[in-house]
JSON list of C-alpha atoms in Angstrom, two decimals:
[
{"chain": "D", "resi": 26, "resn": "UNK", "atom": "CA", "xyz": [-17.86, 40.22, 15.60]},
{"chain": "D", "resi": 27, "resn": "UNK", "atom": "CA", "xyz": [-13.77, 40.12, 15.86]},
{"chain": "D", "resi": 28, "resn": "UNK", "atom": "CA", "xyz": [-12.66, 37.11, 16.27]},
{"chain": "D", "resi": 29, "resn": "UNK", "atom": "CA", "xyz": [-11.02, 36.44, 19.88]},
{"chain": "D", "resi": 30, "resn": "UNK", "atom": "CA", "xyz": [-8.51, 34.17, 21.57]},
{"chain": "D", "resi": 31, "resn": "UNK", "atom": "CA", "xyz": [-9.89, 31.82, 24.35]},
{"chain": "D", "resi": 32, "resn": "UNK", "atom": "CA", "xyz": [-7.93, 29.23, 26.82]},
{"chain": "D", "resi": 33, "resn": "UNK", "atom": "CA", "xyz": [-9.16, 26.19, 27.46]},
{"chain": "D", "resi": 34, "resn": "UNK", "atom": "CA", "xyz": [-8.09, 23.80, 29.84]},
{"chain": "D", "resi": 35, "resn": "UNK", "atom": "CA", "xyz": [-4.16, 25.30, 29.46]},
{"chain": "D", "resi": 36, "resn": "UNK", "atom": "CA", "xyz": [-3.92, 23.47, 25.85]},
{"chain": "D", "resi": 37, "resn": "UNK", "atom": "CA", "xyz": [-6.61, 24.06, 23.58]},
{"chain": "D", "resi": 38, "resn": "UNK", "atom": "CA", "xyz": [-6.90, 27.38, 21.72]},
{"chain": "D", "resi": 39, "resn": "UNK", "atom": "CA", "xyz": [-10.15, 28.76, 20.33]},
{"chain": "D", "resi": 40, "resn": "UNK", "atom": "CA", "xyz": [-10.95, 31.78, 18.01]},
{"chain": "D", "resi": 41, "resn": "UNK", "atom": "CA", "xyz": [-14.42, 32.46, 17.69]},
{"chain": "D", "resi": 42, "resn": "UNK", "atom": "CA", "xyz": [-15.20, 34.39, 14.48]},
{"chain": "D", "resi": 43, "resn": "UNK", "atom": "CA", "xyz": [-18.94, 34.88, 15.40]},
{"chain": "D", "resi": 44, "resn": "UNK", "atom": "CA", "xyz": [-21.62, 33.08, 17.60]},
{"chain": "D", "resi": 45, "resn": "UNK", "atom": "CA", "xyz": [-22.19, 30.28, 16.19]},
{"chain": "D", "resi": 46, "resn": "UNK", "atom": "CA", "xyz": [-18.76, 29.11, 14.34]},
{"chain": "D", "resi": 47, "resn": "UNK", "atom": "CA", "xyz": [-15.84, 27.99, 16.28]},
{"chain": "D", "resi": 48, "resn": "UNK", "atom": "CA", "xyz": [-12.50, 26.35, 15.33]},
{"chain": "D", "resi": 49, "resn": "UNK", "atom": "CA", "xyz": [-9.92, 24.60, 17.36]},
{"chain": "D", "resi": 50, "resn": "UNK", "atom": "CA", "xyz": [-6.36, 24.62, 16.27]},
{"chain": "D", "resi": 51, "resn": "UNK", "atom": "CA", "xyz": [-6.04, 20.35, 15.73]},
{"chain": "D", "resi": 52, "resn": "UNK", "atom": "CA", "xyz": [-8.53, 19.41, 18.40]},
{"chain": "D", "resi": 53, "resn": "UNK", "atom": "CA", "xyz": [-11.81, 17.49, 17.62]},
{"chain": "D", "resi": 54, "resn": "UNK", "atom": "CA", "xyz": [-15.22, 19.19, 17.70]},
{"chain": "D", "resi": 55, "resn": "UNK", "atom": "CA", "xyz": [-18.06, 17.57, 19.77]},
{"chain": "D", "resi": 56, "resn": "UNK", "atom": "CA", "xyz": [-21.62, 18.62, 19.36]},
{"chain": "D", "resi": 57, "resn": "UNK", "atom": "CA", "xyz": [-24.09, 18.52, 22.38]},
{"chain": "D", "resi": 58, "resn": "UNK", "atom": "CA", "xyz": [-26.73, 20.68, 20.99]},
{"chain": "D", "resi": 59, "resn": "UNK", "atom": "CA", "xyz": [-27.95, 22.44, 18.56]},
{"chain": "D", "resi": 60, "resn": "UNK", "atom": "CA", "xyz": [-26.36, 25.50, 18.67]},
{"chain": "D", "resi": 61, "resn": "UNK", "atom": "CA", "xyz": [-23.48, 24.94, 21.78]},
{"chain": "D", "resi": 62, "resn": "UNK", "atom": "CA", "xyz": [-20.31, 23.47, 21.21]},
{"chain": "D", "resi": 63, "resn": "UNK", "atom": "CA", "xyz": [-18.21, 21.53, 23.56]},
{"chain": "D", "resi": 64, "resn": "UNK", "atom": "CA", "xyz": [-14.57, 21.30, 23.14]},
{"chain": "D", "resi": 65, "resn": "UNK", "atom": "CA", "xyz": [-13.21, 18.04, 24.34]},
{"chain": "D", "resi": 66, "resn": "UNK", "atom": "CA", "xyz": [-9.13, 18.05, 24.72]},
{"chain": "D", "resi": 67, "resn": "UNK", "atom": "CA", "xyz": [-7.65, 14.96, 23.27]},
{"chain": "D", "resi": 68, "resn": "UNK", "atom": "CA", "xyz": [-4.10, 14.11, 23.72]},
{"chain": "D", "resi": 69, "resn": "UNK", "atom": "CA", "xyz": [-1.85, 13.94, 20.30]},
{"chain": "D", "resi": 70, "resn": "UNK", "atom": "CA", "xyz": [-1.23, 10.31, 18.93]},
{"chain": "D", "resi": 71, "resn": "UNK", "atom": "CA", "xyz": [1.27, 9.17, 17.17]},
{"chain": "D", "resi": 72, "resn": "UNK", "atom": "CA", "xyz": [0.46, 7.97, 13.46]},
{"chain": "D", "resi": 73, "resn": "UNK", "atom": "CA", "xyz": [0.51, 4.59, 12.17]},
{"chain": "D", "resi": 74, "resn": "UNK", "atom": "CA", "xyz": [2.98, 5.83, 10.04]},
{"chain": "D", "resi": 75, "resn": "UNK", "atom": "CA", "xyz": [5.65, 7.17, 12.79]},
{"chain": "D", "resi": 76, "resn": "UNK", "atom": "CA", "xyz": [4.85, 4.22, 15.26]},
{"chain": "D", "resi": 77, "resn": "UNK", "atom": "CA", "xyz": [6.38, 2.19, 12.06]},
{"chain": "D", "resi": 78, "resn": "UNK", "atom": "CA", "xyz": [8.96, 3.99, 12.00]},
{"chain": "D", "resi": 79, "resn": "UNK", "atom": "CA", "xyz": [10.21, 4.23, 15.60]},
{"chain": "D", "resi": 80, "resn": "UNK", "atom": "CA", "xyz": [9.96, 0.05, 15.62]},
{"chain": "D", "resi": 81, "resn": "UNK", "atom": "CA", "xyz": [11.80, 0.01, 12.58]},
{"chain": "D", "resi": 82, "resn": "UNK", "atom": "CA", "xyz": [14.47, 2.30, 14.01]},
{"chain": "D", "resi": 83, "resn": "UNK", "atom": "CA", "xyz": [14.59, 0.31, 17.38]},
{"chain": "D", "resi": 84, "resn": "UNK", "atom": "CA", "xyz": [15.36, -3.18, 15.29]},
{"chain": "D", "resi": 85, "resn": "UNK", "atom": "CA", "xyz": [17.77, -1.74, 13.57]},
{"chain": "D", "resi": 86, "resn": "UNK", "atom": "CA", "xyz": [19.34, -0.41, 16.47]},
{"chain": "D", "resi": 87, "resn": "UNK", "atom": "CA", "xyz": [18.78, -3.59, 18.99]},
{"chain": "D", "resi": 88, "resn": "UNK", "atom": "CA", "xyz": [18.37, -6.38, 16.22]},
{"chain": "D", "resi": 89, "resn": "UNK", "atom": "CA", "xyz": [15.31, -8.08, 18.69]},
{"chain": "D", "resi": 90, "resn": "UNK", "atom": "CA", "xyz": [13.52, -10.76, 16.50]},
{"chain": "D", "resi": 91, "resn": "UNK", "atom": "CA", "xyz": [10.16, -9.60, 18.34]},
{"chain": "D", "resi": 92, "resn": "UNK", "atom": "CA", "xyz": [10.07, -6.44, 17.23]},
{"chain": "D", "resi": 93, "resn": "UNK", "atom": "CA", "xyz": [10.72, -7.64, 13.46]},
{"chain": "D", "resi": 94, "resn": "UNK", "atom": "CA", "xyz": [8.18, -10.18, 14.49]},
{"chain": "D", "resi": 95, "resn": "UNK", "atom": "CA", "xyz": [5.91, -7.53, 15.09]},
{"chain": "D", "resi": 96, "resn": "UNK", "atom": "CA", "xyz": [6.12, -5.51, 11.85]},
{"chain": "D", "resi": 97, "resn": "UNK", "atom": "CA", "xyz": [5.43, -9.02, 9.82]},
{"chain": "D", "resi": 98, "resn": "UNK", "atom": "CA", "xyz": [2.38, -9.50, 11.34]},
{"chain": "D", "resi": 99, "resn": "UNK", "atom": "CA", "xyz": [0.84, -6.18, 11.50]},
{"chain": "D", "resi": 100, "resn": "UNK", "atom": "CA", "xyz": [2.27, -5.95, 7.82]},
{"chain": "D", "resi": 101, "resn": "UNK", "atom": "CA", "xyz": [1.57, -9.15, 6.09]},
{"chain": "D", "resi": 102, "resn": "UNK", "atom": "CA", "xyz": [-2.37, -9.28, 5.34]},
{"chain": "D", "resi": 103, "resn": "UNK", "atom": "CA", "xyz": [-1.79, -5.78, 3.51]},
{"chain": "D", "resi": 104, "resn": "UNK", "atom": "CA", "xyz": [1.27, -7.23, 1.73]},
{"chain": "D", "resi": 105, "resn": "UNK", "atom": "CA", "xyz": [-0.60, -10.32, 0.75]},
{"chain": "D", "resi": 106, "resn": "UNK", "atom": "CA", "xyz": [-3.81, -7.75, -0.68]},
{"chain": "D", "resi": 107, "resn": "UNK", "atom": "CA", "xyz": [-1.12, -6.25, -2.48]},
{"chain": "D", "resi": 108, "resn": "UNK", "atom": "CA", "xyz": [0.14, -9.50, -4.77]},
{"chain": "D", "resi": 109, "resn": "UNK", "atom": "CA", "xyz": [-3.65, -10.60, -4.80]},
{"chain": "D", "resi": 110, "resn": "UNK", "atom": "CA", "xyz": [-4.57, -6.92, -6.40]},
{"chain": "D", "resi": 111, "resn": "UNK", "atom": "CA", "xyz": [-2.03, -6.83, -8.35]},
{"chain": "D", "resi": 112, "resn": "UNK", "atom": "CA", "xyz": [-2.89, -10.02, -9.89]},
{"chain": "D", "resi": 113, "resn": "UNK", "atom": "CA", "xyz": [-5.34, -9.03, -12.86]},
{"chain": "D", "resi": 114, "resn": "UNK", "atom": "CA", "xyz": [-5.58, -12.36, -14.54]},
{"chain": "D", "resi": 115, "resn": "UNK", "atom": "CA", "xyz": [-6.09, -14.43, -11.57]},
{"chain": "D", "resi": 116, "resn": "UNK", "atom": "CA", "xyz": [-2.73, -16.17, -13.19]},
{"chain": "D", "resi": 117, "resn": "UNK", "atom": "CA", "xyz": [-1.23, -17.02, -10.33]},
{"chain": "D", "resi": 118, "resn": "UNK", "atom": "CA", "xyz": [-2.62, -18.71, -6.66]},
{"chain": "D", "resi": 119, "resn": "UNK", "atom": "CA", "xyz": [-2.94, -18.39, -3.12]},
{"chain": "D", "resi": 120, "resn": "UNK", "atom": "CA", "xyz": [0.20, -20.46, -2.28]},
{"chain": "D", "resi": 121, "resn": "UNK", "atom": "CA", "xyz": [2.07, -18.09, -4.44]},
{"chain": "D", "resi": 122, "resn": "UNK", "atom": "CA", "xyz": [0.85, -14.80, -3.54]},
{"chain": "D", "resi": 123, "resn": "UNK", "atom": "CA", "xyz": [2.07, -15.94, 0.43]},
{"chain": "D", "resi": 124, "resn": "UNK", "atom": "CA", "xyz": [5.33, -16.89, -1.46]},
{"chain": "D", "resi": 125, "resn": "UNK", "atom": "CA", "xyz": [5.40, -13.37, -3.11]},
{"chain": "D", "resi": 126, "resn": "UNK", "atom": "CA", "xyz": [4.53, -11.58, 0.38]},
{"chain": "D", "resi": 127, "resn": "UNK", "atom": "CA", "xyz": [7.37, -14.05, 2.02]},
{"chain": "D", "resi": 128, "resn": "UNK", "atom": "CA", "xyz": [9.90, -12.97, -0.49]},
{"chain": "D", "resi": 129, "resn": "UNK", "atom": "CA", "xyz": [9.09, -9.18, -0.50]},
{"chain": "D", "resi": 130, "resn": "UNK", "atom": "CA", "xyz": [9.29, -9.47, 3.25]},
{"chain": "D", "resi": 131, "resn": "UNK", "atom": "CA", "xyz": [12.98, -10.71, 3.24]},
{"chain": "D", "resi": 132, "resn": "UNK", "atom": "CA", "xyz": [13.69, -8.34, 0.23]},
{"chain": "D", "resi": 133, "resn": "UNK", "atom": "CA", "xyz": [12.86, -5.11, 2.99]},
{"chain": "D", "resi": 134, "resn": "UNK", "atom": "CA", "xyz": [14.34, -7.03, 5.59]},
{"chain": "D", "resi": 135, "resn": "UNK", "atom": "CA", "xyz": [18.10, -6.68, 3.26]},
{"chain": "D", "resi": 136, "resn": "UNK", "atom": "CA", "xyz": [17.29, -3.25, 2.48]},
{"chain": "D", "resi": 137, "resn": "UNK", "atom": "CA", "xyz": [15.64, -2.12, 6.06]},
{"chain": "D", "resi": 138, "resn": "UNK", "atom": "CA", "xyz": [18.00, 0.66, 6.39]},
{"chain": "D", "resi": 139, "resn": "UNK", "atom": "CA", "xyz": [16.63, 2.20, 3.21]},
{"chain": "D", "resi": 140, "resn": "UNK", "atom": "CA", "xyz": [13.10, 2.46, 5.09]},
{"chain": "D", "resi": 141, "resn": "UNK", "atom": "CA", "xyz": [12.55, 6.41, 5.77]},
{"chain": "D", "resi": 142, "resn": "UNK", "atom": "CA", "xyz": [9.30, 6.48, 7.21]},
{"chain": "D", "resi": 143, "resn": "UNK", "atom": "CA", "xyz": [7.43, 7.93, 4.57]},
{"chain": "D", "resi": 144, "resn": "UNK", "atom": "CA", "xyz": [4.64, 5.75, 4.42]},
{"chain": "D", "resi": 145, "resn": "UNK", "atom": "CA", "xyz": [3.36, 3.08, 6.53]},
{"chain": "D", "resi": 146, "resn": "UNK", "atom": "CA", "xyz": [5.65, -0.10, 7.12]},
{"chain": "D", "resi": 147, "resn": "UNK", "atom": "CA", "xyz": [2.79, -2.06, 5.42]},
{"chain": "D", "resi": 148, "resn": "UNK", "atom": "CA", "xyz": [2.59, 0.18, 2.26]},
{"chain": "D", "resi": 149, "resn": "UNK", "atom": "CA", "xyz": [6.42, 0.21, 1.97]},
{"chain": "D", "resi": 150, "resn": "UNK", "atom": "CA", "xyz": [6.50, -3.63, 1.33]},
{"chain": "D", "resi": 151, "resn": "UNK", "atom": "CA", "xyz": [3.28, -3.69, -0.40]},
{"chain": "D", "resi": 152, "resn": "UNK", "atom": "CA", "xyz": [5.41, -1.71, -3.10]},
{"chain": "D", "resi": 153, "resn": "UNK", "atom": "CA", "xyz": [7.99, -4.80, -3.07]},
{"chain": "D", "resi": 154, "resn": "UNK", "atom": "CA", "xyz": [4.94, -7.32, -3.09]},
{"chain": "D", "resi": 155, "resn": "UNK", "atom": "CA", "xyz": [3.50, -5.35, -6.34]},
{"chain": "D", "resi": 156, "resn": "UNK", "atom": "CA", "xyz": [6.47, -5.24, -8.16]},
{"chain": "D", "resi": 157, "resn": "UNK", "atom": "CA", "xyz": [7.17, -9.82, -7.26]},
{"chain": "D", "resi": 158, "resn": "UNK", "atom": "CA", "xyz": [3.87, -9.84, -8.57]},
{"chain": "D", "resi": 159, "resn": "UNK", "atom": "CA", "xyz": [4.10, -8.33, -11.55]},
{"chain": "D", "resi": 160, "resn": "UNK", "atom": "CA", "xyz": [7.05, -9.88, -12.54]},
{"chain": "D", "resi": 161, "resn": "UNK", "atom": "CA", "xyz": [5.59, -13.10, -12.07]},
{"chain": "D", "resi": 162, "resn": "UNK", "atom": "CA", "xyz": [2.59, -12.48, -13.73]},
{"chain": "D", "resi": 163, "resn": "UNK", "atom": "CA", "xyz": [4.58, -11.06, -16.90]},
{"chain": "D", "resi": 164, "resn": "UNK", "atom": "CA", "xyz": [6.58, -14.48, -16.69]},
{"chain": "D", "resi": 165, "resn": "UNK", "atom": "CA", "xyz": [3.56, -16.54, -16.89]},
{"chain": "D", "resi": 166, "resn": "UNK", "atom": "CA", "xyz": [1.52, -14.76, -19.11]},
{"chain": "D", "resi": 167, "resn": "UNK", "atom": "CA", "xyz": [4.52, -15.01, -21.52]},
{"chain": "D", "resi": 168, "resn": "UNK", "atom": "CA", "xyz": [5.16, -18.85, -20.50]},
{"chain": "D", "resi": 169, "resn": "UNK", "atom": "CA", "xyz": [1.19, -19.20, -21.91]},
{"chain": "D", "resi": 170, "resn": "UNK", "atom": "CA", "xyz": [1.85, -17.25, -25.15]},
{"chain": "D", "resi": 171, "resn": "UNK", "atom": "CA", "xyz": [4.78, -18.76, -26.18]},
{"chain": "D", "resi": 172, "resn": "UNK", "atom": "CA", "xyz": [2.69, -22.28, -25.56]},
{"chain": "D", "resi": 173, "resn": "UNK", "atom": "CA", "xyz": [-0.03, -20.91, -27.43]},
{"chain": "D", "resi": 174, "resn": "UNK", "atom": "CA", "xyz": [2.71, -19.80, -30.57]},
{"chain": "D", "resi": 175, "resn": "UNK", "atom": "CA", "xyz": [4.37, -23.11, -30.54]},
{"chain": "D", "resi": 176, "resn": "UNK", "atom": "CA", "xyz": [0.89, -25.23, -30.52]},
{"chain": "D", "resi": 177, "resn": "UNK", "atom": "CA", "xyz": [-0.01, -23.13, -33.44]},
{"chain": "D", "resi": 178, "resn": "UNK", "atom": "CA", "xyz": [3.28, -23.80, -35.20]},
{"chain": "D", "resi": 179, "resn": "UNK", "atom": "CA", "xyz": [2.73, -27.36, -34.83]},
{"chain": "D", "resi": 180, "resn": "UNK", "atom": "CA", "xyz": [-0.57, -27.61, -35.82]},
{"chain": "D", "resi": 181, "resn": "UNK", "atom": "CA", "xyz": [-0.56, -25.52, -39.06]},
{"chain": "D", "resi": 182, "resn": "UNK", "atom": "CA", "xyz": [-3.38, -23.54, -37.46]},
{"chain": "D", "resi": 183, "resn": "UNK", "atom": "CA", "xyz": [-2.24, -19.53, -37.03]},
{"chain": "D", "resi": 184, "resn": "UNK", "atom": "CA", "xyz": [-4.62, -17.78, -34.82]},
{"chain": "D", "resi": 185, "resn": "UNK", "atom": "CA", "xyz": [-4.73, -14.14, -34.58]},
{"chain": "D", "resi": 186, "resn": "UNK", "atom": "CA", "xyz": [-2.85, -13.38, -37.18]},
{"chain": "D", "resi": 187, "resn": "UNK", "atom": "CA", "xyz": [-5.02, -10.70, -39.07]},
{"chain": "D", "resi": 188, "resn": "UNK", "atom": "CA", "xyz": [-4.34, -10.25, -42.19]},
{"chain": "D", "resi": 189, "resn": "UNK", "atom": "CA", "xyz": [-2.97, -7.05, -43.34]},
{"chain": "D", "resi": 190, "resn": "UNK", "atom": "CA", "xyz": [-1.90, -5.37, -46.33]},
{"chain": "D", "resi": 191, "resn": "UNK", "atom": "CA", "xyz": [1.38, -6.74, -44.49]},
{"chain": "D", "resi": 192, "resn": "UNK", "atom": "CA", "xyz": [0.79, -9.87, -43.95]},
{"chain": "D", "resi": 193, "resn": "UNK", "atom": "CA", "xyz": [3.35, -12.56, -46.54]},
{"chain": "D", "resi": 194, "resn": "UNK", "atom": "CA", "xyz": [-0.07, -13.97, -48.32]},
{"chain": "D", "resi": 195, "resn": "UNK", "atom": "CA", "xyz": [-0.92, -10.28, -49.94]},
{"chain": "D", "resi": 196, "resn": "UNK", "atom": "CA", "xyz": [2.42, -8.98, -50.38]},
{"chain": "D", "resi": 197, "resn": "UNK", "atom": "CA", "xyz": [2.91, -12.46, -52.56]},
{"chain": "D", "resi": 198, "resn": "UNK", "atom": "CA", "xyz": [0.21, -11.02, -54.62]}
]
């Protein structure tokens, strides 16, 4: 069978390449029955990802706290997942993954201009709240080694030190 053009309801273009496969150019696909297929029209929605963008965009151009209001809120819980996943070790705690999320938030908030719409508003500082967190986790976890070197140092007692054909108590010998 060649494939034809149908109109449907003055929007929604259909080829059908034989009787029983049918596409729609960006349109959803309904099945009644088993082998008819009803074409439903649905109007084109913006993306999570442009709606984002087009707040961001109006704040920058009015400067309304609601708007930037807005954005935290529908933002922050995927900011805060961010810090918490980021968080391997369980180092750090709840208080300071909201801390984290806070300061990533005012870190976009300086740089909002830089914001191209790429990715979702939520994403964008999720990437700030990742980087705070590791940061802070690298900070602690060398806080506890440098503990853990000194205590040794004190006590005489030198774990995990291997010894290796480089080690001071072979080359001595």
């Amino acid at each position: 069978i060649t494939p034809t053009i149908a109109r449907l309801a003055d929007k929604v273009i259909v080829e059908l390449k034989s009787p029983k496969a049918a596409t729609v150019r960006g349109r959803k696909e309904v099945n009644l029955m088993k082998y008819k297929k009803i074409w439903k029209y649905q109007p084109y929605r913006t993306s999570r990802r442009e709606q984002d963008y087009q707040q961001v965009q109006e704040f920058l151009k009015s400067g309304d706290p609601e708007l930037w209001k807005a954005l935290y809120e529908s933002a922050y819980e995927i900011v805060y997942q961010c810090a918490y996943g980021m968080d391997f070790c369980r180092v750090l705690g709840p208080d300071d993954y909201c801390e984290i999320a806070d300061e990533a938030f005012a870190l976009c908030y300086e740089q909002l201009d830089r914001y191209q719409g790429l990715s979702q508003f939520s994403g964008w500082v999720g990437g700030y709240s990742k980087n705070i967190t590791r940061t802070r986790c690298r900070q602690v976890l060398t806080g506890l080694r440098y503990r853990r070197q000194l205590y040794e140092v004190s006590t005489g007692r030198m774990r995990d030190w291997a010894r290796t054909k480089y080690s001071p108590a072979i080359i001595a010998t």
